[in-house]
Short mmCIF file of C-alpha atoms and ligand atoms in Angstrom, two decimals:
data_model
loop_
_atom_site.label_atom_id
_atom_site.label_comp_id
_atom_site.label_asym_id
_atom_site.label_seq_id
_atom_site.Cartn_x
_atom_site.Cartn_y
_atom_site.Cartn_z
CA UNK A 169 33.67 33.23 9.21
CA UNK A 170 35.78 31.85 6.10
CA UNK A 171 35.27 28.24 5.64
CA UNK A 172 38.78 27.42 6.97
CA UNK A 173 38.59 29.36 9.99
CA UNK A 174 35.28 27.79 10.60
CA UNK A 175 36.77 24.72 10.66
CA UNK A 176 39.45 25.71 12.58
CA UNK A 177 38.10 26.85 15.31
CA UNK A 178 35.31 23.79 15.56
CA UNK A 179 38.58 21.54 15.54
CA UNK A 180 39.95 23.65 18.98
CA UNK A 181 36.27 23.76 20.26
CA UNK A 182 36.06 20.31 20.09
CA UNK A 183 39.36 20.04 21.88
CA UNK A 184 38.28 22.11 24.38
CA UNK A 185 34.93 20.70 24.65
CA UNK A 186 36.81 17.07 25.34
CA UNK A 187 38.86 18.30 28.10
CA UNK A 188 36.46 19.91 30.41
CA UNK A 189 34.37 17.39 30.20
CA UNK A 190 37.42 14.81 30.63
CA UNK A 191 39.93 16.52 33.00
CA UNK A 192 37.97 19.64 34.62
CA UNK A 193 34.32 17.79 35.31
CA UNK A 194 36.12 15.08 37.22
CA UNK A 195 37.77 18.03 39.43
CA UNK A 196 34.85 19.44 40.41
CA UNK A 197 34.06 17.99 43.86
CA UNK A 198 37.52 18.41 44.70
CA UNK A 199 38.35 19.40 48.31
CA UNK A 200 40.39 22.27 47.49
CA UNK A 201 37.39 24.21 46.10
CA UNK A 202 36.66 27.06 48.71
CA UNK A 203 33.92 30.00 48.89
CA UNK A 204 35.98 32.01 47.67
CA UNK A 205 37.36 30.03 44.42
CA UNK A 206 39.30 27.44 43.47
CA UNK A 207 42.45 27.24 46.27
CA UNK A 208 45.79 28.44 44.27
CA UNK A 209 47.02 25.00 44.31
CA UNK A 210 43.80 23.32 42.31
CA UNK A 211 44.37 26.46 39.62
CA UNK A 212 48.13 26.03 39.11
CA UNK A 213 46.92 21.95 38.93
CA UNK A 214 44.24 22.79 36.31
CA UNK A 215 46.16 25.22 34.36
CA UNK A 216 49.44 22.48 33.71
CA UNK A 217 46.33 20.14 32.65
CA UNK A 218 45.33 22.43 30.14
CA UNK A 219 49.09 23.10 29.14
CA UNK A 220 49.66 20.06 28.40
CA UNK A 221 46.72 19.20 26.48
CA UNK A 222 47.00 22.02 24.10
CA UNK A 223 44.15 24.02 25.34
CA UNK A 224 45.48 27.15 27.75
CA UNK A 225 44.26 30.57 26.45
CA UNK A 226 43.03 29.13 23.38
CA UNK A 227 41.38 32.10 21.98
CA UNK A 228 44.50 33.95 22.30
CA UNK A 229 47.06 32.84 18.74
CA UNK A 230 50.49 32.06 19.34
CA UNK A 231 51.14 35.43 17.30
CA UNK A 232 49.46 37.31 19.74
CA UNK A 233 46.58 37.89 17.60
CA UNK A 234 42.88 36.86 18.88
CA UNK A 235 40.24 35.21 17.42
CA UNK A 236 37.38 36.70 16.12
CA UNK A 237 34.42 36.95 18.53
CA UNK A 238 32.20 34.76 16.65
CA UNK A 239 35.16 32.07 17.02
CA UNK A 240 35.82 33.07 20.38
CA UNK A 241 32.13 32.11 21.40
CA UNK A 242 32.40 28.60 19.66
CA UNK A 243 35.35 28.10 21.95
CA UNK A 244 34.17 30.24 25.28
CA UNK A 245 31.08 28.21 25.38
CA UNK A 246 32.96 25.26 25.36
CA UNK A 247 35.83 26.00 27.93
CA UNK A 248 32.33 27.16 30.35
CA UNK A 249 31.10 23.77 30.66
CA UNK A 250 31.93 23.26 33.76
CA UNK A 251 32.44 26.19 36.12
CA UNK A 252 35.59 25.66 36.58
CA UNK A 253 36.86 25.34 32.65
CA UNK A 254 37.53 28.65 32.11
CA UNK A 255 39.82 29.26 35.21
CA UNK A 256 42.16 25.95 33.74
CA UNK A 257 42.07 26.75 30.11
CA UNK A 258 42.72 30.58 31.05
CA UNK A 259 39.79 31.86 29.83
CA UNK A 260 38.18 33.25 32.99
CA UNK A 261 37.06 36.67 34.14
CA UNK A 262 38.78 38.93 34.70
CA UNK A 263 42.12 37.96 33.46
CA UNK A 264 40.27 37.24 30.04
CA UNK A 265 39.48 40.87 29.41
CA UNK A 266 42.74 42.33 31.07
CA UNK A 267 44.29 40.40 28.05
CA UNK A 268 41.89 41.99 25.92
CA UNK A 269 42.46 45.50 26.86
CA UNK A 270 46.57 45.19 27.43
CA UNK A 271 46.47 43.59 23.95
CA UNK A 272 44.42 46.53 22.56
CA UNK A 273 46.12 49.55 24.85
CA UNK A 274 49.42 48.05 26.00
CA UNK A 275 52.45 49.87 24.66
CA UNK A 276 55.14 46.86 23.54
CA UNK A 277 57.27 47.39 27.51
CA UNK A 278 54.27 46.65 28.68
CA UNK A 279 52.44 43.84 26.82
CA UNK A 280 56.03 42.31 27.53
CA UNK A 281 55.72 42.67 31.50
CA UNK A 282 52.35 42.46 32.25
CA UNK A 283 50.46 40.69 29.23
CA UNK A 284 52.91 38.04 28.48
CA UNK A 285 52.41 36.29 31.97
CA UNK A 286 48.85 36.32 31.18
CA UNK A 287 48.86 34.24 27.93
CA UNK A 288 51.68 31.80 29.51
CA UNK A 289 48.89 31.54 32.23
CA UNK A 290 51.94 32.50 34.95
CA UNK A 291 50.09 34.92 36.43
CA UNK A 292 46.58 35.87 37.70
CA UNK A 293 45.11 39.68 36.90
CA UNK A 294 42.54 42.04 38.79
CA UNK A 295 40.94 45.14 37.88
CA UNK A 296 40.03 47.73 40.50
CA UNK A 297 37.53 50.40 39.27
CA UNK A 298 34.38 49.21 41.73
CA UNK A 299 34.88 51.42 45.19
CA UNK A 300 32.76 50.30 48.23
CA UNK A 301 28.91 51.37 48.28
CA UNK A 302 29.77 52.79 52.05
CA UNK A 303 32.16 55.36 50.37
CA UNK A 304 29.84 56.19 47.64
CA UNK A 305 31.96 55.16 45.20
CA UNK A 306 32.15 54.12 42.17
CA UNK A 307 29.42 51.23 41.09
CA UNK A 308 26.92 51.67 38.64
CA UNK A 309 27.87 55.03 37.99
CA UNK A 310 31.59 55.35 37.60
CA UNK A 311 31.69 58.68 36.93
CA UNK A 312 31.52 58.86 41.07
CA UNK A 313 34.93 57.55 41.29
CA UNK A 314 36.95 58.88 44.43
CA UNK A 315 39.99 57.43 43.79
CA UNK A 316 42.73 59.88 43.00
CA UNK A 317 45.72 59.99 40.95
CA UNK A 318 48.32 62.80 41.44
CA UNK A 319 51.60 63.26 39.87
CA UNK A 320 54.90 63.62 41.85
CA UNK A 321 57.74 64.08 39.65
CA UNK A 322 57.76 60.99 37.18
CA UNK A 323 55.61 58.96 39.53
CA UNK A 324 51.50 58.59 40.17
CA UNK A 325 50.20 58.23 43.66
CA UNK A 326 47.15 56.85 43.95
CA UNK A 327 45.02 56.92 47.35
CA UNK A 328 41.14 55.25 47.87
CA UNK A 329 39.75 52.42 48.03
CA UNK A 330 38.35 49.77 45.85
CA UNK A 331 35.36 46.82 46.12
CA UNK A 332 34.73 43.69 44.68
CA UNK A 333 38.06 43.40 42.91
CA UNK A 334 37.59 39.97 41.68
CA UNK A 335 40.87 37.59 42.23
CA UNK A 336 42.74 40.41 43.60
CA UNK A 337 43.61 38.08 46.86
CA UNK A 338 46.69 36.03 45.18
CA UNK A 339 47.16 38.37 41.49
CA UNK A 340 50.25 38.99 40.70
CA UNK A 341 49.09 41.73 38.01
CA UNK A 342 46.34 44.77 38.71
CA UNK A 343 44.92 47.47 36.73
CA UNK A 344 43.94 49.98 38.49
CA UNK A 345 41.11 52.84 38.14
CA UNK A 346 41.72 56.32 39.50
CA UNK A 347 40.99 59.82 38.51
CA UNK A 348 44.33 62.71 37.72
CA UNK A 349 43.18 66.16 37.30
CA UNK A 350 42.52 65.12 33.66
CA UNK A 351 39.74 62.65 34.28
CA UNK A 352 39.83 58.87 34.96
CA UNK A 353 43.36 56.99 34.37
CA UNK A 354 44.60 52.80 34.74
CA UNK A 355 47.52 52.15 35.93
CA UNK A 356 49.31 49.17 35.59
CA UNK A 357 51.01 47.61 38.78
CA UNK A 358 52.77 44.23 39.98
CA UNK A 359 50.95 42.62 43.07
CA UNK A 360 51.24 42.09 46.18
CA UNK A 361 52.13 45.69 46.71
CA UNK A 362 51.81 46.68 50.44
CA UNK A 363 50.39 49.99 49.48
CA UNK A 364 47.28 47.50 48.24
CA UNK A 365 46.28 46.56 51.74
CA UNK A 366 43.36 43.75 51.39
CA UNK A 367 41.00 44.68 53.97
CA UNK A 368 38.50 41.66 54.19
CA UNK A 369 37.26 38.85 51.06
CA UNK A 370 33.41 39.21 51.70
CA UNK A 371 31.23 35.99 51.47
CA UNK A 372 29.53 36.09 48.18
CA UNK A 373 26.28 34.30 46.48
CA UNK A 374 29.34 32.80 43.75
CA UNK A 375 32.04 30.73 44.47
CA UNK A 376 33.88 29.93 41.30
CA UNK A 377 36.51 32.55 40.47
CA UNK A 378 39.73 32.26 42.80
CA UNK A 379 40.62 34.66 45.67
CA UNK A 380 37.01 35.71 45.21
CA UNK A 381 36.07 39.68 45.77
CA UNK A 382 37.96 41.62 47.82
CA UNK A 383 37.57 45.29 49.17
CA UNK A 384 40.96 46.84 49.54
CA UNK A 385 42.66 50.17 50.54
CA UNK A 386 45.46 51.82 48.64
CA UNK A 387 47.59 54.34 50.28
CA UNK A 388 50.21 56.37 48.72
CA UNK A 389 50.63 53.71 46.34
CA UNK A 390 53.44 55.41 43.76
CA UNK A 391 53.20 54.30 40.05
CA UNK A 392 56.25 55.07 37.88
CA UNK A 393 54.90 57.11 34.68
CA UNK A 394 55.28 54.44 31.83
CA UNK A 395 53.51 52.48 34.29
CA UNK A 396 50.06 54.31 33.31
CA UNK A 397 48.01 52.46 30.41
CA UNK A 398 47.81 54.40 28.01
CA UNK A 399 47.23 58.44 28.16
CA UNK A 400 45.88 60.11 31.77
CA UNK A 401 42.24 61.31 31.26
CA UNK A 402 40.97 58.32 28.98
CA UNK A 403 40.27 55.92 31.58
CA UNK A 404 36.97 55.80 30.77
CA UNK A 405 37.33 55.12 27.14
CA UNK A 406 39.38 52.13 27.92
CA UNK A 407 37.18 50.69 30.45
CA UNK A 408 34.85 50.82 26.81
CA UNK A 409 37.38 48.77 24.86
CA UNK A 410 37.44 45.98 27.96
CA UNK A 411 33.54 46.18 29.07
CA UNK A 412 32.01 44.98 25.43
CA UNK A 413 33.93 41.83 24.85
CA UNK A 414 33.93 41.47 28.46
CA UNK A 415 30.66 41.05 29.32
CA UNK A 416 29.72 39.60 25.78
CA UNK A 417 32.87 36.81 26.59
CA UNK A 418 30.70 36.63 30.52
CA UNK A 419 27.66 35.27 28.57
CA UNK A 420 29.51 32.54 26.40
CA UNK A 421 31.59 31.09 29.53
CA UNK A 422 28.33 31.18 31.12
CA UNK A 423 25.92 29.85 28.34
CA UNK A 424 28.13 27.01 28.17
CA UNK A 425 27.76 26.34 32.34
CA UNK A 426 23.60 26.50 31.64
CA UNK A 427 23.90 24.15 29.09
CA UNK A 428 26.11 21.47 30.79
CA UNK A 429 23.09 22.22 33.79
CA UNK A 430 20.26 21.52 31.15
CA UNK A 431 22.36 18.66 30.35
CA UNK A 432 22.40 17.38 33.84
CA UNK A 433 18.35 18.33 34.52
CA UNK A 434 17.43 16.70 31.19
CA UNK A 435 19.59 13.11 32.93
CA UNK A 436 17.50 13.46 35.95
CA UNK A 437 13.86 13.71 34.78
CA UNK A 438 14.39 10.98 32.16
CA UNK A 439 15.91 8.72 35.03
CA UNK A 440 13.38 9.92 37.99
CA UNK A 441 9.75 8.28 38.35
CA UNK A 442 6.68 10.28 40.27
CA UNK A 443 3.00 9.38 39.97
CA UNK A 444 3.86 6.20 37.95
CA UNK A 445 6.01 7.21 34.91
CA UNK A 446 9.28 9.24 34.29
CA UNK A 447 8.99 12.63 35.41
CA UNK A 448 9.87 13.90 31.43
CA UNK A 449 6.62 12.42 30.51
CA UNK A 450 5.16 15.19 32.85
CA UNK A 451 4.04 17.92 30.84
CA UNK A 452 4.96 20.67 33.58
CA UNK A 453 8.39 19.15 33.39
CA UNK A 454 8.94 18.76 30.21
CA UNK A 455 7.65 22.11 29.12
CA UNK A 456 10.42 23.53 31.27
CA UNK A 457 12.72 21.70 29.59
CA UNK A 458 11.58 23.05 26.47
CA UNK A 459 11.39 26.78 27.38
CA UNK A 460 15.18 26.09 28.60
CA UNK A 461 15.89 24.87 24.82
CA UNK A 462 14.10 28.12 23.80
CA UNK A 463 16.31 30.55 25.78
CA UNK A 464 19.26 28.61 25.26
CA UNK A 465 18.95 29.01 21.24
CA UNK A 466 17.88 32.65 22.08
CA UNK A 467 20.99 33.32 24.19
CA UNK A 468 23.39 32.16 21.32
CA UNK A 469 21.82 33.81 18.63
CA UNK A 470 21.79 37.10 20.84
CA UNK A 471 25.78 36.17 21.50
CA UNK A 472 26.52 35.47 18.11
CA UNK A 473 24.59 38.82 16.88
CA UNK A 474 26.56 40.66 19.19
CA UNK A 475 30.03 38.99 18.32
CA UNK A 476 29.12 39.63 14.52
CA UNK A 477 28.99 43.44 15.26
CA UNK A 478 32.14 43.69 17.30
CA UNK A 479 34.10 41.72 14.57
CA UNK A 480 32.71 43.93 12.34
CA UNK A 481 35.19 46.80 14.23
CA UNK A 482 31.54 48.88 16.07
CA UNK A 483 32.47 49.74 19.38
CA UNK A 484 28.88 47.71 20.10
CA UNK A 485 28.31 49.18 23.05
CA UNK A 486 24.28 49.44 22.69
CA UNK A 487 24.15 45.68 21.08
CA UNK A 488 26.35 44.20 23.80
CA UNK A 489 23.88 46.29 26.77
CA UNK A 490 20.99 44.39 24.98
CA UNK A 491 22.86 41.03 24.79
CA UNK A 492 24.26 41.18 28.52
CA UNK A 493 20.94 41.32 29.74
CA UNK A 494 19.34 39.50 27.33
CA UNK A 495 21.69 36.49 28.29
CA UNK A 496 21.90 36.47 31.47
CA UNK A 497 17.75 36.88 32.41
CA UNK A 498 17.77 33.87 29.99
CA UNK A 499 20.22 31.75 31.41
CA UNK A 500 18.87 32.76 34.93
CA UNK A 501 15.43 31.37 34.09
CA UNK A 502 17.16 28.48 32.29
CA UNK A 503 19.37 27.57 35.89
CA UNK A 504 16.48 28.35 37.68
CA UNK A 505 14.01 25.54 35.67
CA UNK A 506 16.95 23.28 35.66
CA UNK A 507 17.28 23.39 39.77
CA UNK A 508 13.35 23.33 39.87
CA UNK A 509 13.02 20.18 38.17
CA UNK A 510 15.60 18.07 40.25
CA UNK A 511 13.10 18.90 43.26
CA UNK A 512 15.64 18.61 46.32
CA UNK A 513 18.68 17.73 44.53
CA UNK A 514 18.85 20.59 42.78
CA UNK A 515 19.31 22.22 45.45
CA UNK A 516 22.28 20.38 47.27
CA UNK A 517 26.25 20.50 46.01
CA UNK A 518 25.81 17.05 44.52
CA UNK A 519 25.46 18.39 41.15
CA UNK A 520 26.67 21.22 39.90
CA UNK A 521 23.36 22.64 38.79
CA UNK A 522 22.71 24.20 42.37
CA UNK A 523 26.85 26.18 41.71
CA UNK A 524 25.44 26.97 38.29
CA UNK A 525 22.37 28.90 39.73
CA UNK A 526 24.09 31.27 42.46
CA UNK A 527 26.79 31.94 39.72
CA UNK A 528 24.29 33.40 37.05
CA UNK A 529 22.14 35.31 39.76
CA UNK A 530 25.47 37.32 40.04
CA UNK A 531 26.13 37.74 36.96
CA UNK A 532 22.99 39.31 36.47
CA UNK A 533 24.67 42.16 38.82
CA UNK A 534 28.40 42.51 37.79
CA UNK A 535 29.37 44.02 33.73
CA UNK A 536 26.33 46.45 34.55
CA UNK A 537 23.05 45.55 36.67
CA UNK A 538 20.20 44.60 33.68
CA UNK A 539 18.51 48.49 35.04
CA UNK A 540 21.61 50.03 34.46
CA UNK A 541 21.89 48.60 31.14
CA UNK A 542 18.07 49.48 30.40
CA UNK A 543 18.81 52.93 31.36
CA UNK A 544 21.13 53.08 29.07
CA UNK A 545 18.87 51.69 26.31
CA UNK A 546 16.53 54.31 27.13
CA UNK A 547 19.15 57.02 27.02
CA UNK A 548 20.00 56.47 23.32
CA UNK A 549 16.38 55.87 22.39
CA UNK A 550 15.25 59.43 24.25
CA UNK A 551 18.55 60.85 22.09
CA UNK A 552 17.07 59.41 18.83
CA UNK A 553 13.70 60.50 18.99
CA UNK A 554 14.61 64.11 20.02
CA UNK A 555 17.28 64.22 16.98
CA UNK A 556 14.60 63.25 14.84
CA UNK A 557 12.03 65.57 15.98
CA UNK A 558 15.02 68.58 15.46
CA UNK A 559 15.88 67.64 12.27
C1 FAD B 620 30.67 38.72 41.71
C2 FAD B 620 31.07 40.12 41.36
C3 FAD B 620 32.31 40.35 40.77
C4 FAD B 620 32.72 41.64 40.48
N1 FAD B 620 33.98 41.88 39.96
C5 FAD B 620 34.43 43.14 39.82
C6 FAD B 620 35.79 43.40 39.44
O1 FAD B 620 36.59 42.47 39.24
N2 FAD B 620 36.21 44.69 39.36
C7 FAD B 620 35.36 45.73 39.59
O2 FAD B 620 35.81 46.87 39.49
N3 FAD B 620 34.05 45.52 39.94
C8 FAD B 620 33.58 44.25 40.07
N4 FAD B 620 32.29 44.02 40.46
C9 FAD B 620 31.42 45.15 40.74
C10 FAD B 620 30.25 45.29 39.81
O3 FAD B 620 30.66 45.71 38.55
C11 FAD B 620 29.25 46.23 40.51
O4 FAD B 620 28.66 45.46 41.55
C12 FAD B 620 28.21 46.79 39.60
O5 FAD B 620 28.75 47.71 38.71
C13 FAD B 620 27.10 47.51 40.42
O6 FAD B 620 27.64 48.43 41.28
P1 FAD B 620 27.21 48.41 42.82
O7 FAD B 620 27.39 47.04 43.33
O8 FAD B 620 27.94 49.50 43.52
O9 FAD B 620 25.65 48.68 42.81
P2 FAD B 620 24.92 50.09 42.98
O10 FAD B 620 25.59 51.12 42.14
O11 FAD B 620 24.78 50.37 44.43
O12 FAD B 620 23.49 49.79 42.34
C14 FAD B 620 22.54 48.98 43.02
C15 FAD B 620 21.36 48.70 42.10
O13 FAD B 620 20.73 49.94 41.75
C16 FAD B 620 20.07 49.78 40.51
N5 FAD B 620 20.45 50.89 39.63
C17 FAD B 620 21.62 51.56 39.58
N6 FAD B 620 21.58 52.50 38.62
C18 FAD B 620 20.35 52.42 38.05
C19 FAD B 620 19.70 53.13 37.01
N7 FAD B 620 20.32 54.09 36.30
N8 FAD B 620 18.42 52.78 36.70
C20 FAD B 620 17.78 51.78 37.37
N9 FAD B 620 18.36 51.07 38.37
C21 FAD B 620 19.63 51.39 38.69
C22 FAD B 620 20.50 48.42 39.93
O14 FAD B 620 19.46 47.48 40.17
C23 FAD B 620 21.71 48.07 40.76
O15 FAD B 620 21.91 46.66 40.85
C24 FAD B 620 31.85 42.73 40.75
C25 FAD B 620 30.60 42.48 41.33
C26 FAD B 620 30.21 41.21 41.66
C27 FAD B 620 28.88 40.99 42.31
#
C-alpha cells in the first residue's frame, strides 16, 4: 500500500470506525431487530444514516473502482464492529460480493440495472446456488446441482429449488445458480418474481443479516438471454471470482464483531469482583483474555496475508481456504472465551457478545464448512507430492 493510499484509507476507516460505534451501537437493542435480521424499516433507517455521514459502500470508489483488499480489510473490520455495521454502511454479505462479482463479470446493461442499485444501497441482493439437503442438492459439493437451465428461443427457464438463500425474503436483485446442457450458468433476475415462490424462512443459530435464509422453489422461471451473467457453462468459474474475496471480506466484517466482543469482555472482568479482587487479576481469566489477543493478531495477519495475494491478481483460492478457516476457528474460540468470562451475562441479549457467538459458529459452516476446506487442502497437497514423485 503506497503511502497515500495508506493514509487514505485509515482516514475512511476512522470514519467508519466513528459511526458504528456512534450511530449503529446505539441501534442495537432496537425493537425492530427480528430472528431473522434487521426488519426492512431499521435497514432503510441505517442505510440513510450512513448516507448521510459519508460512509455507505465505502470500499466501493465513486468511479466504480474498489479498493484494494488490504484497504478493504482496514475498512471491513471497522464497518463489523457491531453486527449490524455492515448491513448500514452496505458492506454486508451477500450483497458485498454480488457487487464484487457484477463488477468483475457484469457486461455495462447490466452493471447499469442490477449493480448500480447496489452501490446507491437502493436495493438488497441474494445468491441462490445452495439447494436443500432433502433434495440432495447442491451444498458442499456443488457439482450436485439439480437446478436446470434450458433454452426456449431467446429465453432461459430455470426449474429447482434453492436453500439458505441469505436475504432473499425482501431482495429486489438475485443471482441465480443453475446448470444448461453446457455446465453450471447465473442468471441475473429482478425480485419478487412469482416464479421464485419462498417456501418457508427457517429459524437459524444467526440473526443478523435481514430476511434471513430462505428455501425457495422456482418454477418455469423464464430469463431473457442478456439476462445470463456472463457465458452459459462457466458458472462455476464465477462462483471462483465471488467465493475468495467473499469469504476473505466474511472474516474482516467478522474480526471486527470479535474484537468489539473482546472489547466488551475485557470492560466486564476489569469492573467484576469474585473471591476478593477484580476478576482480571484472576489468572484463568486473564489468560483467556490473552489467548483472545493472540488469535485476534493471528486472524489479521492471516487476513492481511490473504488480501496481499489477491491484490497481487492470484486467484488465491488455496490461501483464502487456509485463511477462512483459520479465521473463523480463531474468532470462534475468541467469542467463545469472551462469553465464558462474563459467566451468566454472557450468555443473555444484554450485550452483544452472546449475538457475536451464534453468528461466528455459523460462519464456521457457510463460504465452505472448515472439512470441506481441509479437503481441499489435502487435494492440492496429494496433487503436489504425486507431480513431484513423476517428475
Ligand atoms: C447462515 C448461512 C447463510 C448461508 N447463505 C447462503 C447464501 O446466501 N447462498 C447460498 O447459496 N448458500 C448459502 N449458505 C449455504 C452454505 O454455503 C452451505 O450450508 C454450505 O456450503 C454447506 O452445505 P450444506 O449445508 O448442504 O452441508 P452438507 O453438504 O450437507 O455438509 C455437511 C457437513 O459435512 C461435512 N463435509 C462435507 N464435505 C466434506 C468433505 N469433503 N470432507 C469432510 N467433511 C465434509 C462438513 O462438516 C459439512 O459441514 C448459507 C448457510 C448458512 C448456514
Amino acid at each position: 500500500m503506497s503511502g497515500a493510499g495508506a493514509a487514505r484509507t485509515a482516514e475512511l476507516a476512522a470514519k467508519v470506525e466513528a459511526f458504528v460505534r456512534e450511530i449503529v451501537i446505539p441501534y442495537e437493542q432496537d425493537p425492530r431487530h427480528t430472528s431473522h435480521g434487521p426488519s426492512e424499516a431499521l435497514v432503510v433507517e441505517l442505510k440513510e444514516k450512513a448516507r448521510a455521514a459519508g460512509v455507505l459502500t465505502p470500499h466501493i470508489l465513486p468511479d466504480g473502482s474498489h479498493l484494494t483488499q488490504r484497504e478493504t480489510a482496514m475498512v471491513l473490520k471497522m464497518t463489523g464492529l457491531s453486527p449490524f455495521g455492515p448491513v448500514a454502511c452496505n458492506t454486508a454479505a451477500p450483497d458485498e460480493g454480488n457487487m464484487y462479482l457484477l463488477g468483475k463479470v457484469g457486461s455495462p446493461e447490466q452493471r447499469e440495472r442490477f449493480l448500480r442499485p447496489l452501490i446507491e444501497g437502493r436495493a438488497r441482493s441474494t445468491f441462490f446456488m445452495t439447494e436443500p439437503a432433502a433434495d440432495n442438492g447442491a451444498g458442499s459439493d456443488p457439482s450436485m446441482m439439480l437446478t436446470t437451465a434450458r433454452l426456449d428461443g431467446n429465453h432461459w427457464v430455470v426449474n429447482g429449488r434453492k436453500a439458505f438463500a441469505t436475504g432473499a425474503d425482501g431482495a429486489g436483485i438475485g443471482i441465480v445458480m443453475a446448470k444448461s446442457e453446457d455446465g453450471a450458468c447465473m442468471f441475473l433476475v429482478d425480485l419478487p418474481d412469482p416464479a421464485i415462490r419462498i417456501e418457508r424462512v427457517p429459524q437459524t443459530i444467526d440473526s443478523s443479516m435481514p430476511g434471513g435464509h430462505a428455501i425457495v422453489k422456482i418454477e418455469d422461471l423464464r430469463v431473457p438471454s442478456d439476462q445470463m451473467l456472463g457465458q452459459s457453462g462457466e458458472g462455476f468459474k464465477y462462483a471462483q471470482v465471488r467465493l475468495s474475496p467473499a469469504r476473505l471480506s466474511h472474516c474482516m466484517r467478522w474480526h471486527g464483531a470479535v474484537t468489539r466482543a473482546q472489547e466488551i469482555a475485557t470492560a466486564y472482568v476489569c469492573r467484576r469482583q469474585a473471591f476478593g479482587k477484580l476478576l482480571i487479576d484472576h489468572e484463568g481469566v486473564g489468560f483467556q483474555l490473552a489467548d483472545n489477543l493472540i488469535d485476534l493478531k493471528q486472524a489479521e495477519l492471516m487476513i492481511d496475508w490473504c488480501a496481499s495475494v489477491l491484490d497481487s491478481g492470484a486467484k488465491g483460492i488455496g490461501e483464502s481456504s487456509m485463511t477462512k478457516i483459520a479465521v473463523s476457528e480463531a474468532l470462534f474460540r475468541v467469542a467463545d472465551r469472551c462469553v465464558q468470562v462474563m459467566g451468566g451475562t454472557g450468555l443473555t441479549g444484554d450485550t452483544i457478545v452472546e449475538k457475536v457467538f451464534r453468528e461466528i459458529r455459523a460462519f464456521r459452516v457457510y463460504d465452505g464448512p472448515t472439512e470441506v476446506h481441509k479437503w481441499s487442502l489435502a487435494n492440492r497437497i496429494r496433487k503436489d507430492a504425486l507431480d513431484r514423485v513423476a517428475r
